[in-house]
PDB file of C-alpha atoms in Angstrom:
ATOM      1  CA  UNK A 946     226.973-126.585  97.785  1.00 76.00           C
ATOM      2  CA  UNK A 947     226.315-127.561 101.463  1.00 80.00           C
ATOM      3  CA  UNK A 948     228.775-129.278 103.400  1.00 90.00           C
ATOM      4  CA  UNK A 949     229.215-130.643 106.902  1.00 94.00           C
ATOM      5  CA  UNK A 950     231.618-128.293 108.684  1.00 96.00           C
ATOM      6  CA  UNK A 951     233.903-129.252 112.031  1.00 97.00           C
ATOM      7  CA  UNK A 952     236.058-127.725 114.484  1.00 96.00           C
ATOM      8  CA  UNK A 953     238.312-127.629 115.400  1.00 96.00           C
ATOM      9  CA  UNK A 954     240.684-129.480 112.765  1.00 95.00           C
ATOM     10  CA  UNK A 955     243.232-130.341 115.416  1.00 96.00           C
ATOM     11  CA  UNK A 956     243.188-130.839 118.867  1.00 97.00           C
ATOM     12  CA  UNK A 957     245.355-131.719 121.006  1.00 97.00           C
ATOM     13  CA  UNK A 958     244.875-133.110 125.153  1.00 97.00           C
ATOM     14  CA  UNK A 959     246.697-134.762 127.787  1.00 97.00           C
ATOM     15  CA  UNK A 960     245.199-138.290 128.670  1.00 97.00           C
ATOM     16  CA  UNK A 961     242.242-137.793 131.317  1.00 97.00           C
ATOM     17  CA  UNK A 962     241.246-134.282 130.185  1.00 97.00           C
ATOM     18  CA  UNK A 963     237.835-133.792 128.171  1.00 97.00           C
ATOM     19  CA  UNK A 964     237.184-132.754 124.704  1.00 98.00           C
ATOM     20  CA  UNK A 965     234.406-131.535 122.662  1.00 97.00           C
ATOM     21  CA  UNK A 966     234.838-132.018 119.325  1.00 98.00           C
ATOM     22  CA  UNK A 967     231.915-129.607 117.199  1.00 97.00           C
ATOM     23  CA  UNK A 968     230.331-130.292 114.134  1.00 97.00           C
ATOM     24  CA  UNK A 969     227.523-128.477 112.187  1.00 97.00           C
ATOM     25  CA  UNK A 970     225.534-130.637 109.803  1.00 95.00           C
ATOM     26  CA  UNK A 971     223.492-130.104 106.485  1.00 92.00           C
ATOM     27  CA  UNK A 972     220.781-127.615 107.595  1.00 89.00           C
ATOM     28  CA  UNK A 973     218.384-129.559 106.723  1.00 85.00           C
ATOM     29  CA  UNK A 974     219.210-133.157 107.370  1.00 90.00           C
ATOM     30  CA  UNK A 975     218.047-134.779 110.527  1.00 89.00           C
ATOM     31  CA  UNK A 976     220.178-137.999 111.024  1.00 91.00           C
ATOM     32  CA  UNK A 977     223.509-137.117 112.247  1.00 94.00           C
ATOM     33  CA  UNK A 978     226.750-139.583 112.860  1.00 95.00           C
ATOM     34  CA  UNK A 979     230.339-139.713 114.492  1.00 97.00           C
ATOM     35  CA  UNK A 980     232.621-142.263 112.907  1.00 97.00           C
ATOM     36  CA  UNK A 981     236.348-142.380 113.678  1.00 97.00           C
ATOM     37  CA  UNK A 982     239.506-143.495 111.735  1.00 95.00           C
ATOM     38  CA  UNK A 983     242.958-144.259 113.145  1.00 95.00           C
ATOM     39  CA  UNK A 984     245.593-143.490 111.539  1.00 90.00           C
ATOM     40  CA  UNK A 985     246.163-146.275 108.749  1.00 87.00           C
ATOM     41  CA  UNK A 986     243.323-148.440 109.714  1.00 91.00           C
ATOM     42  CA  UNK A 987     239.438-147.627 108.422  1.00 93.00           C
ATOM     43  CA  UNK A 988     236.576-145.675 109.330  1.00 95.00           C
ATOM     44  CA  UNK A 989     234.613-146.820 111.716  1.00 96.00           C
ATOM     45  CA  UNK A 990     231.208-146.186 113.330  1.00 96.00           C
ATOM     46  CA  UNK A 991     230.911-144.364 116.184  1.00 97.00           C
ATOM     47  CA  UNK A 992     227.283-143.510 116.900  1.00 96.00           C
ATOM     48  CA  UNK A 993     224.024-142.416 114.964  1.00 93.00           C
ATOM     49  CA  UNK A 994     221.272-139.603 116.509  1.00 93.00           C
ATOM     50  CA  UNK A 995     217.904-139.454 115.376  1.00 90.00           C
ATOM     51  CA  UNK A 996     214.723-136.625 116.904  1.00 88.00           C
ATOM     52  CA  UNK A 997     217.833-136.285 119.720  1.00 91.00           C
ATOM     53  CA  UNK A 998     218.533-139.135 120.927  1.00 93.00           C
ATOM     54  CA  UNK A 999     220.833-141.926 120.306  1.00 94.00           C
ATOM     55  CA  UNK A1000     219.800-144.345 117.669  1.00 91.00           C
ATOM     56  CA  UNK A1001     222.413-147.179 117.577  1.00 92.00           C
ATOM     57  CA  UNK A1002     225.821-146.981 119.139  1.00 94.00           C
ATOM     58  CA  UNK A1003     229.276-149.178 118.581  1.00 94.00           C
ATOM     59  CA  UNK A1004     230.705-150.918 121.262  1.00 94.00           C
ATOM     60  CA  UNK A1005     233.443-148.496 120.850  1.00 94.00           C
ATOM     61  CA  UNK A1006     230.973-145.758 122.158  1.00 96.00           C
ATOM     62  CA  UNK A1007     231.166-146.711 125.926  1.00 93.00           C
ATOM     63  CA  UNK A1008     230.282-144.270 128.444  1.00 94.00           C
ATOM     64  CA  UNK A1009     233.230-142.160 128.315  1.00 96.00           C
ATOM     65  CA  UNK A1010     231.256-140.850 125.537  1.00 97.00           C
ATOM     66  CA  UNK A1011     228.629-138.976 124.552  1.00 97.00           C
ATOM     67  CA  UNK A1012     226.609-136.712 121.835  1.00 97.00           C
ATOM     68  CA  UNK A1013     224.474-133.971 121.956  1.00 95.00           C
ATOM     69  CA  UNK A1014     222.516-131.267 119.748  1.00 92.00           C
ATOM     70  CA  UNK A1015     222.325-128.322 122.093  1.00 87.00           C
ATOM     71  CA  UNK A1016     220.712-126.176 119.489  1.00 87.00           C
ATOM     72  CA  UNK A1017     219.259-126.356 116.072  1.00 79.00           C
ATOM     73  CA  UNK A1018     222.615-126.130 114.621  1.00 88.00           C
ATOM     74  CA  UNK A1019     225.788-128.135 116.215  1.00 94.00           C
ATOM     75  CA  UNK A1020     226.038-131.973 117.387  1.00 96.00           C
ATOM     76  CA  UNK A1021     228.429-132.451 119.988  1.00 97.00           C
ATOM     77  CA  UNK A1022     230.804-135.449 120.844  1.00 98.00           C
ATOM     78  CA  UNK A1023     232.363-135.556 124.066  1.00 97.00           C
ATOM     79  CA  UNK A1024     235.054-137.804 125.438  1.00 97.00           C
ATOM     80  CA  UNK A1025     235.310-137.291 129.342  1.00 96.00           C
ATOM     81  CA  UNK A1026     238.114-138.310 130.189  1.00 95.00           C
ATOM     82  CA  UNK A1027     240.856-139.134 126.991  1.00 97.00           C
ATOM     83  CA  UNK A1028     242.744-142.562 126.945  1.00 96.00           C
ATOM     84  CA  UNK A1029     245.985-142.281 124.575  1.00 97.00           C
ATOM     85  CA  UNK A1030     243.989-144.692 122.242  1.00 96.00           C
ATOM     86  CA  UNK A1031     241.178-142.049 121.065  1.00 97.00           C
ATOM     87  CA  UNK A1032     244.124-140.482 119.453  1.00 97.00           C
ATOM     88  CA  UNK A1033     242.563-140.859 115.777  1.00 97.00           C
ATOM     89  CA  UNK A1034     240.245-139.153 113.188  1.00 96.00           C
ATOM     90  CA  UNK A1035     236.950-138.073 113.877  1.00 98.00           C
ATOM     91  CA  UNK A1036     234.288-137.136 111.254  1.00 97.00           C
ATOM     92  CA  UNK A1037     230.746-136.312 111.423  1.00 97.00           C
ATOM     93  CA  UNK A1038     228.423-136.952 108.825  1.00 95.00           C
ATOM     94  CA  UNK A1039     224.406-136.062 108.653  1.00 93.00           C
ATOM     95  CA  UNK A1040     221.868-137.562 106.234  1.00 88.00           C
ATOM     96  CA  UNK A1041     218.505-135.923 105.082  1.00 85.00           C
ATOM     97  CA  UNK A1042     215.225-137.772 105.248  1.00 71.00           C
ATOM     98  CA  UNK A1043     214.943-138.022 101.414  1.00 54.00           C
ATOM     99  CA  UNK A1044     218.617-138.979 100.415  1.00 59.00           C
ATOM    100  CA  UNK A1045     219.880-141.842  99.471  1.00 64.00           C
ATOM    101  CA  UNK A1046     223.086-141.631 101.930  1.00 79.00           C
ATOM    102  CA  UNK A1047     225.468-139.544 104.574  1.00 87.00           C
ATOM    103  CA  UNK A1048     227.967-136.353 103.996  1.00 90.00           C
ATOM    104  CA  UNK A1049     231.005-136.455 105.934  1.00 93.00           C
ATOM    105  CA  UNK A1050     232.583-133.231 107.009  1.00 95.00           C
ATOM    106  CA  UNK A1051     236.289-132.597 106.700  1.00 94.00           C
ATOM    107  CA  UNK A1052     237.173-134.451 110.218  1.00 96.00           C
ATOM    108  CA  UNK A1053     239.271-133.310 113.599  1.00 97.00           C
ATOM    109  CA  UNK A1054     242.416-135.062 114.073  1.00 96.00           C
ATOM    110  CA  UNK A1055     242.390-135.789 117.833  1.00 98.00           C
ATOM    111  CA  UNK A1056     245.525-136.448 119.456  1.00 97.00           C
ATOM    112  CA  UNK A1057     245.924-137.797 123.160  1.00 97.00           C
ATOM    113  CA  UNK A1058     249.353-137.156 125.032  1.00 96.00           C
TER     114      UNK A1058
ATOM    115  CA  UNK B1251     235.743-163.753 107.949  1.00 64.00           C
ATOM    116  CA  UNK B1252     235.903-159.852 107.582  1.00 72.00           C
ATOM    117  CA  UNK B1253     232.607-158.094 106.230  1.00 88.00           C
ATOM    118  CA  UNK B1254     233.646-155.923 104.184  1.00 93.00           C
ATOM    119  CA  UNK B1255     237.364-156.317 101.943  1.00 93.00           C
ATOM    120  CA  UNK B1256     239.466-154.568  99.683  1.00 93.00           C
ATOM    121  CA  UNK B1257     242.419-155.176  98.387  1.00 86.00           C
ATOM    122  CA  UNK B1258     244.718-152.251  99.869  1.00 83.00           C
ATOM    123  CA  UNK B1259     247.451-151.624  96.821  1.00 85.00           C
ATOM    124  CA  UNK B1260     248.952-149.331  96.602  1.00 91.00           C
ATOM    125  CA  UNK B1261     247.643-149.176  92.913  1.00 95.00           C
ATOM    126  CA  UNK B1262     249.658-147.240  90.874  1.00 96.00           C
ATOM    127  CA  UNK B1263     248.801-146.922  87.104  1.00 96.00           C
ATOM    128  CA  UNK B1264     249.685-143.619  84.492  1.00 97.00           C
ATOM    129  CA  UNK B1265     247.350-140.785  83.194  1.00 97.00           C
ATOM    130  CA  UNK B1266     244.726-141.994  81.030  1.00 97.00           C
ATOM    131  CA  UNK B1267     244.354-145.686  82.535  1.00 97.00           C
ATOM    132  CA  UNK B1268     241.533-147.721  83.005  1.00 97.00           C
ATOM    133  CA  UNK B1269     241.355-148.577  86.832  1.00 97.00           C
ATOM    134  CA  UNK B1270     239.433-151.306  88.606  1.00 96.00           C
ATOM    135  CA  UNK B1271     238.715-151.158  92.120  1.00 97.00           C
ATOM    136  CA  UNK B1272     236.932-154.214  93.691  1.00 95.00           C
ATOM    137  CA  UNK B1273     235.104-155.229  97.078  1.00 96.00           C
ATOM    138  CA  UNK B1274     233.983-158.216  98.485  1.00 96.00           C
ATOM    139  CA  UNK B1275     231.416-157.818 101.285  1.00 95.00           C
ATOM    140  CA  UNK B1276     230.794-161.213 103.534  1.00 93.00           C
ATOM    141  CA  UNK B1277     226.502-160.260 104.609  1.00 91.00           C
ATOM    142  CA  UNK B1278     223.945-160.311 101.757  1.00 90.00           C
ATOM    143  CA  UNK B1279     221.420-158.577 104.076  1.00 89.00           C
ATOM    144  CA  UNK B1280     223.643-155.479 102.879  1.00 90.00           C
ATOM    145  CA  UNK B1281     221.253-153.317 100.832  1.00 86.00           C
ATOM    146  CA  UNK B1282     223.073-149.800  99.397  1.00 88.00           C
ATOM    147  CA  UNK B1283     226.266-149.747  98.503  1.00 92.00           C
ATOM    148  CA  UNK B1284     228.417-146.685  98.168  1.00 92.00           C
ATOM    149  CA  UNK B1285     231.606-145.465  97.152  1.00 96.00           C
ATOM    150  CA  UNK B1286     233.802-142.976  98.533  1.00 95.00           C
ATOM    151  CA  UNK B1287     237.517-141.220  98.009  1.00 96.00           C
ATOM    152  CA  UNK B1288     239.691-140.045 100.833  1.00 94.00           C
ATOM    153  CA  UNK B1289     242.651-137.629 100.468  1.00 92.00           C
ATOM    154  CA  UNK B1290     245.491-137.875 103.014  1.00 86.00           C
ATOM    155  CA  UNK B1291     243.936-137.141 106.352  1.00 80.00           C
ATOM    156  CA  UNK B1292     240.972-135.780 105.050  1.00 87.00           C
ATOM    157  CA  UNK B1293     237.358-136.793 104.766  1.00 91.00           C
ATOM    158  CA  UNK B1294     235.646-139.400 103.014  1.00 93.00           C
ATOM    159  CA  UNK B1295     233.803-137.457  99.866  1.00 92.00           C
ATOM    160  CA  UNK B1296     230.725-139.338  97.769  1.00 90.00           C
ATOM    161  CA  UNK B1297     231.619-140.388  94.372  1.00 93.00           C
ATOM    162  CA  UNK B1298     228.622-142.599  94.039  1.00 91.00           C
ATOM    163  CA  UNK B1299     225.670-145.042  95.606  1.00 87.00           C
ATOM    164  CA  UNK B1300     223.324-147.359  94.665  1.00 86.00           C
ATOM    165  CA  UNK B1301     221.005-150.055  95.511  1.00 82.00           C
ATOM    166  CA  UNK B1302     220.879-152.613  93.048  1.00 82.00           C
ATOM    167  CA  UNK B1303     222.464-154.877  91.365  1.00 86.00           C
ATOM    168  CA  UNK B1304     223.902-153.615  87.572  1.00 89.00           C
ATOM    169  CA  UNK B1305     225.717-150.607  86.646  1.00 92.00           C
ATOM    170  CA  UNK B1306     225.698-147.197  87.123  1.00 93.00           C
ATOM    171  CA  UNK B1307     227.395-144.212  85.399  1.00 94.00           C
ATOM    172  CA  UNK B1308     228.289-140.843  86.664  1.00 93.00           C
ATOM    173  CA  UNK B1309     230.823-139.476  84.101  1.00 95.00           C
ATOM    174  CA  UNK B1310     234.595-141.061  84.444  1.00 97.00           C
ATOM    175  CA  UNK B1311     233.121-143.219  86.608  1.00 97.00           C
ATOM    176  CA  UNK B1312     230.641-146.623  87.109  1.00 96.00           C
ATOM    177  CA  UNK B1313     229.875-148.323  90.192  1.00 96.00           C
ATOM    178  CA  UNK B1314     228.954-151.883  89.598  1.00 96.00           C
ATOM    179  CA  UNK B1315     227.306-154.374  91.634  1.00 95.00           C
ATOM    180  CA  UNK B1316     226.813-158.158  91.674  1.00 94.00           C
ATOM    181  CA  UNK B1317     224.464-158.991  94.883  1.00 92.00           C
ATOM    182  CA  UNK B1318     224.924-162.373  94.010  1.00 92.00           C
ATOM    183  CA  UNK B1319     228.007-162.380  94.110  1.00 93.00           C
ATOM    184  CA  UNK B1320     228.526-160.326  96.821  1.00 94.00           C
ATOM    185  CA  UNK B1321     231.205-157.926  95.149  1.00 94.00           C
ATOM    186  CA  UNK B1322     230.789-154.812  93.957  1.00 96.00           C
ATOM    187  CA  UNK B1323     233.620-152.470  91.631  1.00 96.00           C
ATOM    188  CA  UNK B1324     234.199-148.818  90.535  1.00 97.00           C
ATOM    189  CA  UNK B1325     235.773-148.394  87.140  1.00 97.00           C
ATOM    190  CA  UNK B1326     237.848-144.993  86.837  1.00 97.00           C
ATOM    191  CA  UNK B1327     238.259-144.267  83.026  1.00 97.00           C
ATOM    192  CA  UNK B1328     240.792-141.316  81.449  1.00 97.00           C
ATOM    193  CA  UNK B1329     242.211-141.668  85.328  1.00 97.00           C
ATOM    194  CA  UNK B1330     244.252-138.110  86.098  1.00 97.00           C
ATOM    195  CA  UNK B1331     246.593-137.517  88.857  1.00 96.00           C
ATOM    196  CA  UNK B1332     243.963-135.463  91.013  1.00 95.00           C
ATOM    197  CA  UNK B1333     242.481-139.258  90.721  1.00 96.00           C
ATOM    198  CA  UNK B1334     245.324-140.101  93.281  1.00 97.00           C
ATOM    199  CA  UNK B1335     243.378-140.927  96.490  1.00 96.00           C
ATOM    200  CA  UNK B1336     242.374-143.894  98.873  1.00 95.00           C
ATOM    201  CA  UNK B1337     238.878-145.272  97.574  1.00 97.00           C
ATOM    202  CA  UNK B1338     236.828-146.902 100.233  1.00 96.00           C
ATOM    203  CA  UNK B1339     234.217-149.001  99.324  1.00 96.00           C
ATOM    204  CA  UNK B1340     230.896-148.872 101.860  1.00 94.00           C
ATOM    205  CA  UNK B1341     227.731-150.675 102.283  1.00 92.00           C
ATOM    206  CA  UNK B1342     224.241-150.322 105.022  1.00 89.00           C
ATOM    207  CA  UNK B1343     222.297-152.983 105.855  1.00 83.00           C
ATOM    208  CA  UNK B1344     218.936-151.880 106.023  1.00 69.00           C
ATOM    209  CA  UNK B1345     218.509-147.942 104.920  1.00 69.00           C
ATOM    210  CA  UNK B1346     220.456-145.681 103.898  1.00 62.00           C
ATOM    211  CA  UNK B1347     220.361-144.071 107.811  1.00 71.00           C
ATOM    212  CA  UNK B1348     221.899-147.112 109.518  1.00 82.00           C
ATOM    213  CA  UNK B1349     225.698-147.144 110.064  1.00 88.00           C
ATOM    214  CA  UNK B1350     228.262-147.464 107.383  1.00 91.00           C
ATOM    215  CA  UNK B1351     230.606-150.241 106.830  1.00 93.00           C
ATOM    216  CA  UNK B1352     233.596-149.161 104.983  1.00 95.00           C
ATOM    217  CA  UNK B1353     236.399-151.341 103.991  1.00 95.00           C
ATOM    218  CA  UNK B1354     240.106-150.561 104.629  1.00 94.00           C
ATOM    219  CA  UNK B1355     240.266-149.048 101.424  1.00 94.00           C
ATOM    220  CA  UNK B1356     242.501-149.135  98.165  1.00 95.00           C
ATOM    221  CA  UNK B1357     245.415-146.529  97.653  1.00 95.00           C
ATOM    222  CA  UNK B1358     245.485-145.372  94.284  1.00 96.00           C
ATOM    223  CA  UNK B1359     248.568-143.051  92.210  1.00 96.00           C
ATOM    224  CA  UNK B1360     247.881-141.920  88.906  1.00 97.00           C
ATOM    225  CA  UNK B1361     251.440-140.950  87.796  1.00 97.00           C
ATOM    226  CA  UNK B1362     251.407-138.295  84.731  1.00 95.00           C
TER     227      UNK B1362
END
């Protein structure tokens, strides 16, 4: 069955450095999400990316952030510059044009020292 | 008011149990309501969705929904221990591509 995959599963940065956290969606969906989770509290919505480009964003997603599909395959999230507070989950999901609703992938625990 | 709640548990019930989990969601204009379970730091997997009101079945398990009443349940019957999880209920407003709102979730053990 296809899944959403991510990498890495754990990473691990000093505050102010930059991270790419890598995902690679259903092949053949074409909606594609980051959501994040701290530890204990719930999943929250990051950002949503539609015929690349951004389709709705949190306020959470300020411009520290950003996403990108560089090729048919991967969609990027980048944090510039890390605060000790993005320590947390985050999982991508994608959504095809004809389901009913989004796949998560297995998530990459972030953690900001 | 919060939009989306769950009571958190930890719900803890043995093998074969009945379990209830319930969610109250604060915006009518939500239109498809899913649920999912989360292992310990892992990520949230489908068990079901839907988008209307009533019942629907998928083996051990039925999602119900009550638009009216804003609330919506998943019913886990014969529960087993690889039940034990975190179910988080989730909703989207207008598709099924806008964001999702989860609630906190409920903590569930099944205990043999």
């Amino acid at each position: 069955e296809p899944e959403v995959t991510q990498t890495p599963s754990h990473q691990v940065t000093q505050m102010g450095q930059e991270v790419i956290l890598r995902c690679v969606p259903i092949s053949n969906h074409l909606y594609f999400y980051w959501y994040r989770q701290i530890l204990g509290q719930k999943v929250e919505f990051l950002v949503s990316f539609y015929n690349n480009e951004i389709s709705e964003k949190s306020e959470i997603f300020d411009d520290q952030f950003s996403v990108e599909r560089p090729d048919g395959s991967n969609f990027t999230l980048k944090i510039r510059s890390t605060k000790l507070e993005d320590s947390a989950m985050y999982f991508c999901a994608s959504n095809a044009e004809l389901t009913d609703t989004q796949y998560f992938g297995p998530g990459t625990r972030l953690t900001v020292l | 008011q919060k939009e989306v709640e769950q009571d958190p548990g930890p719900l803890s019930v043995p093998e074969g149990a009945i379990v209830s989990l319930n969610c109250t969601y604060s915006n009518s204009a939500f239109q498809y309501f899913m649920w999912y379970r989360q292992y310990s730091r892992k990520g949230p997997e489908l068990l079901m969705y839907t988008y209307s009101s009533g019942n629907k079945e998928d083996g051990r398990f039925t999602a119900q929904v009550d638009k009216s009443s804003k609330y919506i349940s998943l019913f886990i019957r014969d529960s087993q221990p690889s039940d034990s999880a975190t179910y988080l209920c989730a909703m989207t407003l207008k598709t099924s591509y806008d964001k999702v709102i989860f609630g906190p979730g409920t903590s569930l053990s099944v205990i043999p």
